[in-house]
Amino acid sequence: MSQTREPVPASRGTFPALRGPLPALKVALLGCGSVGSQVARLLTEQADDLAPRVGARLELAGIAVRRVGHARDPGIDRSLLTADAHALVARPDIDIVVEVIGGIEPARSLLLAALKSGRAVVTANKALLAENGAQIYGAARDYGADLYYEASVAGAIPLLRPLRESLAGDTVHRVLGIVNGTTNYILDQMDSSGASFAESLEEAQALGYAEADPTADVEGFDAAAKAAILASLAFHTPVTAADVHREGITEVTAADIGSARALGRVVKLLAICERSDGGVSVRVHPAMIPRSHPLAAVGEAYNAVFVEAESAGRLMFYGAGAGGTPTASAVLGDIVAVARNRLGGTRGPDASTYAGLPVMAMGETLTRYHVALDVDDKPGVLAPVAEAYARHGVSIEAVRQTSRGEEAQLVIVTHTARDAALAATVRDLEALPVVRAVASVMRVEGEEE
Ligand code: HSE
């Protein structure tokens, strides 16, 4: 028997509350720095647009800051400021807690308190999620609270929701991305100007792309935290920052960049999350990629992430990975999502860690190396070099030699091999009498040629 449905009367739309005065949902904002001040501004300026999208008015009820007397954006309503973040979170009228303080404490105890009292939580805190993710996700699950964190990885770029929801029916094999704008800016400068790392860092600092203390960015800590979050979502497996193999860009030289350029490659700091038979490998390190690779075209401080999934194939996400207003866009999107959930009496998906795949040691990960050697240009040089590769079972893909009088530069790119075997090969090369200097060692990503 066929059934026909009654059409829904126009007055009974998705948001029945629109017919009368809208309810209000109260938002507590923790932190009012570059992202927090933009969240506060956008919540206020866009209030009339956000209300019908949500079905409730979003009211900024308080802003917790370290120093109430500090100079701030004139758009911030100073009457909302408080130095007592714990008291703000505990206020019974608060529905949604938005955390943009960053770091581990006091963010961790504030978020746990919010989740335990059933508040919906929106956070941009990559360090906390990468370090204490199990505790935070566990509290959200145990207390039935919502937890959204789109802004924690790659700023404005919608990436976590696609992994958490859109690709929930697919099998992700690989996530490969540029997730740190500061280092991308520095490497881009080194590539276009031939400048050293130190010169490019100085310029990035002068232009405000790099912090006065750039350690978190240039040593890869920021990217490693993001890689842990991406890998956890992509592979339904708990991955912490400590599981991520991390190398920053401080050792990248102008010679590395030049060597890459000569081979039609470019150096990028990549976050690479891969699934293989041995488990998952999660790493952050500089790598040479072909200039034809879509990630090679990502310049300045932009971020881009390449996702390879069984059925979806290859997807690329690109955009602003940092900055107050772009990051606030991702926070606002999460606020709208948790507000809609709250009105609908539902919540977003819990962290999915059912797969529990082992995280592989870096030495067991399959990689490819580019090595540039300054060698004597005389008979019998290639044999011991090739022998060093053969000894460790590493297959050579390409060799290029450039003669420079009595010296030559040999550039050798390998096929895929265990990273430990490649590193051992380099140690043997360094000890060879025919090798004057190892000018450049870097991993290679992208298509094998
Ligand atoms: N410092 C980061 C970057 C932005 O340079 O991309 C915040 O994660």
Coordinates of N, CA and C and ligand atoms in Angstrom, one line a residue, residues 126 179-182 217 222 226 303 321-322, ligand 1:
K126 N 44.5 22.7 20.1 CA 45.1 21.5 19.5 C 46.1 20.8 20.5
V179 N 50.2 22.0 7.5 CA 49.3 22.4 8.6 C 49.9 23.5 9.5
N180 N 51.0 24.1 9.0 CA 51.6 25.1 9.8 C 52.0 26.3 8.9
G181 N 51.3 27.4 9.0 CA 51.5 28.5 8.1 C 52.9 29.2 8.3
T182 N 53.3 29.3 9.5 CA 54.6 30.0 9.7 C 55.7 29.3 9.0
D217 N 56.4 26.5 16.3 CA 56.2 26.3 14.8 C 57.4 25.7 14.1
D222 N 53.7 22.4 16.8 CA 52.3 22.8 16.4 C 51.8 21.8 15.4
K226 N 48.6 18.8 15.5 CA 47.6 18.8 14.5 C 47.5 17.4 13.8
N303 N 47.5 26.9 4.4 CA 47.6 25.5 4.7 C 46.8 24.8 3.7
G321 N 45.1 28.9 7.4 CA 45.3 28.0 8.5 C 45.4 28.7 9.9
A322 N 45.5 30.0 9.9 CA 45.6 30.7 11.1 C 45.0 32.1 10.9
Ligands
HSE1 N1 51.2 29.0 14.5 C1 50.3 28.3 13.6 C2 50.7 28.4 12.2 C3 48.8 28.7 13.7 O1 51.7 29.1 11.9 O2 50.1 27.8 11.3 C4 48.1 28.2 14.9 O3 48.1 26.8 14.9

